[in-house]
Tab-separated table of C-alpha atoms and ligand atoms in Angstrom:
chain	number	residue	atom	x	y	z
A	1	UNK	CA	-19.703	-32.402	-33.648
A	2	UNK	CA	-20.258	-33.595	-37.289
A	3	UNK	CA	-24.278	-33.208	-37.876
A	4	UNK	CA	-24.649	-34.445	-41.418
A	5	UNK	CA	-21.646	-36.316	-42.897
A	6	UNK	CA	-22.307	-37.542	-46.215
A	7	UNK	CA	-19.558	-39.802	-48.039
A	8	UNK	CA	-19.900	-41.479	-51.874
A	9	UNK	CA	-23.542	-40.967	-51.835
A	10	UNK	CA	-25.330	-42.557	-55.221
A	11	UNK	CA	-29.004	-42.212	-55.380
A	12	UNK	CA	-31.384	-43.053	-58.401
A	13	UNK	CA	-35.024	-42.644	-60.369
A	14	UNK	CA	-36.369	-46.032	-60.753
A	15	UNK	CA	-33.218	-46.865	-63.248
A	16	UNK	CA	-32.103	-43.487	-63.136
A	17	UNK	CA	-28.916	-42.589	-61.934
A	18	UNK	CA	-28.768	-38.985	-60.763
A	19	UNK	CA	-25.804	-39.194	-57.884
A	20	UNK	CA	-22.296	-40.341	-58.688
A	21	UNK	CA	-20.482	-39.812	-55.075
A	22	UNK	CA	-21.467	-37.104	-53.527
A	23	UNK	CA	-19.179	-36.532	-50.386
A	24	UNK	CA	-20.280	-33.082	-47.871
A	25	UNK	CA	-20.385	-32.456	-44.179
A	26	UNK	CA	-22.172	-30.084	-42.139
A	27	UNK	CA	-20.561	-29.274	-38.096
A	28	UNK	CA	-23.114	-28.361	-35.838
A	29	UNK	CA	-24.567	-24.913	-35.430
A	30	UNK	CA	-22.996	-23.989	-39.410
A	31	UNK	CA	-25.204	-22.781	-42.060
A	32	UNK	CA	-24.220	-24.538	-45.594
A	33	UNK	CA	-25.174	-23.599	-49.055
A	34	UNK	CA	-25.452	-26.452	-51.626
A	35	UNK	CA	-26.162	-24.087	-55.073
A	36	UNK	CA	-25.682	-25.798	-58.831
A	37	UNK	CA	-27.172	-25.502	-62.215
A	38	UNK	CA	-30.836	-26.774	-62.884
A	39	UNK	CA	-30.370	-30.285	-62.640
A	40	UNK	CA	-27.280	-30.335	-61.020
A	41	UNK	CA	-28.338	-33.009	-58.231
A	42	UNK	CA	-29.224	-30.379	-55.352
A	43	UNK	CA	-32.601	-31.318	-54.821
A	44	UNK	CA	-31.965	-35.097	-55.303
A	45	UNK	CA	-29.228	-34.463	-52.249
A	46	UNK	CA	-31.691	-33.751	-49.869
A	47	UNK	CA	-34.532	-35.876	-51.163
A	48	UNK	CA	-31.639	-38.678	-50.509
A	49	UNK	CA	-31.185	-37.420	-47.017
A	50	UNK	CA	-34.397	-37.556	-45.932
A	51	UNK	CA	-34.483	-41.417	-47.563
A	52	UNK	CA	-37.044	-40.251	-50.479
A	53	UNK	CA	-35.323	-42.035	-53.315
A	54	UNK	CA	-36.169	-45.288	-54.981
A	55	UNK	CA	-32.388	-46.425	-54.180
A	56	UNK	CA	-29.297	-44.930	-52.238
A	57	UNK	CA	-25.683	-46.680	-51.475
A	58	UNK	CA	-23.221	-45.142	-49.580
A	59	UNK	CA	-23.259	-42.871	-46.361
A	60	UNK	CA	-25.317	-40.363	-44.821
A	61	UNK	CA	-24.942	-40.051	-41.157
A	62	UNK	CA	-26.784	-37.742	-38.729
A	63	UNK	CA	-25.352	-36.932	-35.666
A	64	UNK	CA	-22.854	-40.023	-35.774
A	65	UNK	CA	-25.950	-42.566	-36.777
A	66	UNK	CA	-25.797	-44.037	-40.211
A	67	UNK	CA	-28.873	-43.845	-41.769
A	68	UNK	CA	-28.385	-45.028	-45.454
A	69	UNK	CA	-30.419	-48.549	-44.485
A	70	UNK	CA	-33.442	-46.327	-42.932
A	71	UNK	CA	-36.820	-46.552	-44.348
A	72	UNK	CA	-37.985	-42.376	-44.329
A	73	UNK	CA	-40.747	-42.198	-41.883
A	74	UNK	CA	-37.143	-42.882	-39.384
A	75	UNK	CA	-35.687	-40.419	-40.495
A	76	UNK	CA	-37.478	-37.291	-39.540
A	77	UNK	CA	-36.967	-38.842	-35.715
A	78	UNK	CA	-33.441	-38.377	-36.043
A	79	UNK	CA	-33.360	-34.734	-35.511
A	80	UNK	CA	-34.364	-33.286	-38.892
A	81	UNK	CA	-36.480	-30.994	-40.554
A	82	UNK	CA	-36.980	-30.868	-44.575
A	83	UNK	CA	-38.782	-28.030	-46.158
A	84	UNK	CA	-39.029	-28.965	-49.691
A	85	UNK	CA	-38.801	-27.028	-52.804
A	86	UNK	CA	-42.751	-27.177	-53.036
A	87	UNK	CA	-43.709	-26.136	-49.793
A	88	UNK	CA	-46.749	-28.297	-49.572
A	89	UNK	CA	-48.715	-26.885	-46.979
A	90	UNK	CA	-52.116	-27.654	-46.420
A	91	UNK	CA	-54.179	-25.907	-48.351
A	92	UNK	CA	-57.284	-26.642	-46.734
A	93	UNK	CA	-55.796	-26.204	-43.250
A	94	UNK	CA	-55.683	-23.260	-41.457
A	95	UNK	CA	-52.504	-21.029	-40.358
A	96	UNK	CA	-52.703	-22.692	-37.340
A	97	UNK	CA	-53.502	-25.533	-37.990
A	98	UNK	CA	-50.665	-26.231	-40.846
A	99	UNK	CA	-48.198	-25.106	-37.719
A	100	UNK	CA	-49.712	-27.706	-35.139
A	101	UNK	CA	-50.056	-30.405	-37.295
A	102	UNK	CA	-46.283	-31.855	-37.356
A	103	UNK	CA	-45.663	-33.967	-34.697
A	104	UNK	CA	-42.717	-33.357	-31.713
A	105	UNK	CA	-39.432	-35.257	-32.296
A	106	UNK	CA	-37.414	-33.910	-29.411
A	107	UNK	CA	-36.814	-31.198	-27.163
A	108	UNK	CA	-35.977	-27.408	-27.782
A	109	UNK	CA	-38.725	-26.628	-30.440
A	110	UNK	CA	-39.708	-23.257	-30.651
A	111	UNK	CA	-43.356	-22.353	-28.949
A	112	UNK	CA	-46.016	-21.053	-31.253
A	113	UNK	CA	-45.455	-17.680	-30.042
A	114	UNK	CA	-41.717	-17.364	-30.689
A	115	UNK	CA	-42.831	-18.789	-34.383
A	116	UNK	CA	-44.789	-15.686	-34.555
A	117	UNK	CA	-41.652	-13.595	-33.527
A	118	UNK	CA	-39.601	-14.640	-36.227
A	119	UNK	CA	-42.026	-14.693	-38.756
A	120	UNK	CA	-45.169	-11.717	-37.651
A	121	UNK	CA	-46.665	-11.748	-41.505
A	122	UNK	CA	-48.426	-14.800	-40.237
A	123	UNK	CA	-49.860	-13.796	-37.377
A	124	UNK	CA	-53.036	-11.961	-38.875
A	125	UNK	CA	-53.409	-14.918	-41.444
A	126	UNK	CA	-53.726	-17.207	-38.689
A	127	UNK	CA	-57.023	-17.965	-39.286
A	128	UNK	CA	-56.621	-18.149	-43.115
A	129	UNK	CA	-56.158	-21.479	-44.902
A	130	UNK	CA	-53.172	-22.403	-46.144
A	131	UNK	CA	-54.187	-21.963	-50.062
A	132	UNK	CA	-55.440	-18.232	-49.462
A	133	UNK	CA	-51.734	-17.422	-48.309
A	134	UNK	CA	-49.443	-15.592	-51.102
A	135	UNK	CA	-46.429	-17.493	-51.873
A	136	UNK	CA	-44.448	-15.573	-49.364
A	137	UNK	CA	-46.299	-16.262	-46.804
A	138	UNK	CA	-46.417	-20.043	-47.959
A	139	UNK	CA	-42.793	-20.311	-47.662
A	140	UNK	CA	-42.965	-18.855	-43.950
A	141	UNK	CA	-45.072	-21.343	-43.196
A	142	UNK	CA	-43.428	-24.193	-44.734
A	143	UNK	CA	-40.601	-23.255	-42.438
A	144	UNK	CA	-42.458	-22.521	-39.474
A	145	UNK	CA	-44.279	-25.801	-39.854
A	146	UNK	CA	-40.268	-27.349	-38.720
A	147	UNK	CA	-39.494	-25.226	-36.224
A	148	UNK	CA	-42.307	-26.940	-33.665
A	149	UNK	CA	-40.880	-30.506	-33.613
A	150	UNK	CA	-37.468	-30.267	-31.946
A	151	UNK	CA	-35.567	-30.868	-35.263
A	152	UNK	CA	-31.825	-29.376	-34.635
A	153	UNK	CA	-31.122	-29.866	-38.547
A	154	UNK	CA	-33.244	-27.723	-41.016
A	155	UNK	CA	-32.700	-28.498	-44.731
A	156	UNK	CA	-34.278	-25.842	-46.792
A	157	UNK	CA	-34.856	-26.288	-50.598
A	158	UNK	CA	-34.702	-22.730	-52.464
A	159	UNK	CA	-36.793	-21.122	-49.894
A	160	UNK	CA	-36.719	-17.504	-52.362
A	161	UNK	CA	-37.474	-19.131	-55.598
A	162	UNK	CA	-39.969	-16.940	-57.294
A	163	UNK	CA	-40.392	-14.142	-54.537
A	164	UNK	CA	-40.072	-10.516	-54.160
A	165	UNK	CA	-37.032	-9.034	-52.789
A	166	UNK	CA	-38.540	-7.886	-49.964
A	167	UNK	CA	-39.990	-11.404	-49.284
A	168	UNK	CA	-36.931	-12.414	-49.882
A	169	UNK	CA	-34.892	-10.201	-47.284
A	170	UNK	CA	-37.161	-11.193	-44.188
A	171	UNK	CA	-36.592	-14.803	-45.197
A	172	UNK	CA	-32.394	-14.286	-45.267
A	173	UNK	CA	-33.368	-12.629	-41.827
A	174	UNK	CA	-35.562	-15.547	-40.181
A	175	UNK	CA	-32.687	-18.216	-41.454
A	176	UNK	CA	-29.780	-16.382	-39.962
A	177	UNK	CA	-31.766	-15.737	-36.725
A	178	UNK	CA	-32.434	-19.238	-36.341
A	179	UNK	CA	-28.664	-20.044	-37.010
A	180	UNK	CA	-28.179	-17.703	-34.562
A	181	UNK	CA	-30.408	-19.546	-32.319
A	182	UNK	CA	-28.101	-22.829	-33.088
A	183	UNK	CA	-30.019	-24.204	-35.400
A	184	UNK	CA	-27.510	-26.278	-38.017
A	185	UNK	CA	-29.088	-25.535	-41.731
A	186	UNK	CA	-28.391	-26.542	-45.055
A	187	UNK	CA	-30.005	-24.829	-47.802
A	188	UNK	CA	-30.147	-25.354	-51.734
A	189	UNK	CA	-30.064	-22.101	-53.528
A	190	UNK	CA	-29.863	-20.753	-56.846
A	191	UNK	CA	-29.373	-17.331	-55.865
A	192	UNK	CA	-25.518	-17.164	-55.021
A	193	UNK	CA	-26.202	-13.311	-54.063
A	194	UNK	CA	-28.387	-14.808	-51.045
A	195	UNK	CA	-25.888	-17.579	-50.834
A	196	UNK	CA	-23.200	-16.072	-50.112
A	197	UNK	CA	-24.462	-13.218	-47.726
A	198	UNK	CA	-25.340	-15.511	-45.345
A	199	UNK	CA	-23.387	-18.715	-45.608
A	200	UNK	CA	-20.441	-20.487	-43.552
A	201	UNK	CA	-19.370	-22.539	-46.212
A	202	UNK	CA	-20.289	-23.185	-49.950
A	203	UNK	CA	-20.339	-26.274	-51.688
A	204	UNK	CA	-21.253	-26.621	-55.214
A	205	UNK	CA	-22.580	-29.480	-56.941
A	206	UNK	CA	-22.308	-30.228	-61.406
A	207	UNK	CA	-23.757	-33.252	-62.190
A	208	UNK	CA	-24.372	-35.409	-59.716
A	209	UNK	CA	-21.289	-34.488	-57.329
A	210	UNK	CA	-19.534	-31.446	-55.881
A	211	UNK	CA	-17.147	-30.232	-57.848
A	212	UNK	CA	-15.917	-27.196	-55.267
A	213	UNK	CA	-16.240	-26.038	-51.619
A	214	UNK	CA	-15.493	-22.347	-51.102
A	215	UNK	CA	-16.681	-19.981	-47.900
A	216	UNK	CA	-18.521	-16.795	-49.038
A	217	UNK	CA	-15.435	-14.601	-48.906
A	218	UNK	CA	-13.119	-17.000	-51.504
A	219	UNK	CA	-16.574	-16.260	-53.665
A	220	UNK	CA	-15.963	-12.981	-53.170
A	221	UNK	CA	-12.465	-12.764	-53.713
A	222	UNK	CA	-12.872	-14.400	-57.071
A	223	UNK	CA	-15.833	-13.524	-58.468
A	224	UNK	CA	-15.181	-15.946	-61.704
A	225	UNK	CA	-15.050	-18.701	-59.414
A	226	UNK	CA	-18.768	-18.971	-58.973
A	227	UNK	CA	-19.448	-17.795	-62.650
A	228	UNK	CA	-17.537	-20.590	-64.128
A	229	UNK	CA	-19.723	-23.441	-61.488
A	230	UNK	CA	-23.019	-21.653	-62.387
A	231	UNK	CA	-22.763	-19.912	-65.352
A	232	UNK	CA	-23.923	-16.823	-64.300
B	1	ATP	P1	-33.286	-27.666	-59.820
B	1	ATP	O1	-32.729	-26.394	-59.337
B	1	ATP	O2	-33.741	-27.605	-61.235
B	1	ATP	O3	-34.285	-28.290	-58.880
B	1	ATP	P2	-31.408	-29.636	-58.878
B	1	ATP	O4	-29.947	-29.375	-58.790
B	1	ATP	O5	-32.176	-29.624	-57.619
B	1	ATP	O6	-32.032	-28.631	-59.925
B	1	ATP	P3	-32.458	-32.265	-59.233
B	1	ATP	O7	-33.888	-31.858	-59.150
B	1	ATP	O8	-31.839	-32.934	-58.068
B	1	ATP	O9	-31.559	-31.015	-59.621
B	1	ATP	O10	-32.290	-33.174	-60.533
B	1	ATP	C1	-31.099	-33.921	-60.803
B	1	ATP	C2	-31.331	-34.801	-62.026
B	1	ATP	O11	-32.329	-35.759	-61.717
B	1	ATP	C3	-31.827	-34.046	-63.246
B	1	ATP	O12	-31.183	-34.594	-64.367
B	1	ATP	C4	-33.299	-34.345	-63.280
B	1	ATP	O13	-33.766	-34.369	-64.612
B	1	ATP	C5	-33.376	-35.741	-62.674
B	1	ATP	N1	-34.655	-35.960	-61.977
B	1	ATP	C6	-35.227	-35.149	-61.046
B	1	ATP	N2	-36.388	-35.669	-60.595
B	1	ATP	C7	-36.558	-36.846	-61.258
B	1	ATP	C8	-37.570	-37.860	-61.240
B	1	ATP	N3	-38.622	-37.771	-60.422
B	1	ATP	N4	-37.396	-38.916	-62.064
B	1	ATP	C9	-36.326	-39.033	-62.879
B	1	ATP	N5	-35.335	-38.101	-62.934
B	1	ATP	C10	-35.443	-37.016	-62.137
């Protein structure tokens, strides 16, 4: 089954026009990598998806429902998740509390104990509010926050900007485990090394549309590929 299918999708700022036709899919259970320049549309792609823009024509369809005529607060109820490039977790709120506080969309959401499996860090910062949390331990808990409500499609926006390696590596873990699980995930990256470790597919976006769609070993295979998209 087709979870996300996404055809000519234009999307603007006020009078802004940031998408020209953007055209993806994502098949259930796959993990998909949208990566891109700065400004390249990627963020704007998922802010569209989840009906956050001041205008969008075209297609988006989730699980075979259109949903381009959808106010947002709909949207969510469809099945997805969106962890956004800020994180925005309660800062006041409590571990706990920031993980309770999202409300359940459907069956098969993980318990708060297997939340704790897949991400432990935040079990002895349960207690803590969300603003003493480093910004590792932010981003666990902007993903955790999803995992309660039943959503089957997670869309993650650069979940390792800006932390360590090692931060970093449990993060690549806790996404493939949940595609494991059969979660379907798309996730906007700028680190291609990341990308393409754990991908299914690769699709890469240049102003405002995706110029190229490659799996991790064409990227591989052809190194200058990538370079040429990204300018690495
Ligand atoms: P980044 O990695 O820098 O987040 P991106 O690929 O996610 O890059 P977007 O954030 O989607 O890019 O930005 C796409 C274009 O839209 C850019 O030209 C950007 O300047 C513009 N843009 C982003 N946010 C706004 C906004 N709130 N109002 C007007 N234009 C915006």
């Amino acid at each position: 089954m087709t979870m996300l299918a996404i055809e000519n999708l234009q999307a603007w700022y006020g009078e802004s026009h940031v998408l020209h036709g953007v055209s993806f899919h994502v098949e259930q259970g796959e993990l998909v990598t949208l990566l891109g320049r700065n400004g390249a549309g990627k963020t704007t792609t998922l802010r569209a998806v989840m009906g956050m823009m001041d205008r969008r024509t075209g297609s988006i369809r989730l699980a075979g429902t259109e949903t381009i005529g959808l106010p947002a607060h709909r949207i969510p109820r469809l099945g997805i998740g969106y962890c956004p490039e800020e994180r925005a977790v309660f800062r006041s709120l409590t571990v706990t509390e920031n993980l309770m506080l999202p409300p359940q969309i459907g069956e098969g959401g993980l318990s708060r104990e297997e939340i704790y499996a897949l991400f432990p860090n935040l079990i002895e910062r349960a207690r803590s509010s969300g603003g003493n949390l480093s910004g590792g331990e932010q981003q666990m808990l902007a993903i955790a926050r999803i995992l309660r409500t039943g959503a089957k499609l997670l869309i993650f926006d650069e979940p390792t900007e800006g932390l360590a390696p090692v931060i970093v590596r449990q993060i690549a873990d806790a996404i493939v485990a949940l595609k494991k699980r059969g979660f379907t995930i798309v996730l906007v990256e700028q680190n291609f090394h990341f990308a393409t470790e754990i991908a299914d597919r690769m699709y890469v976006m240049d102003h405002g549309v995706i110029v190229d769609e490659m799996t991790p070993s064409e990227a591989r295979a052809d190194a200058r590929r990538l370079e040429r998209h990204l300018g690495v």
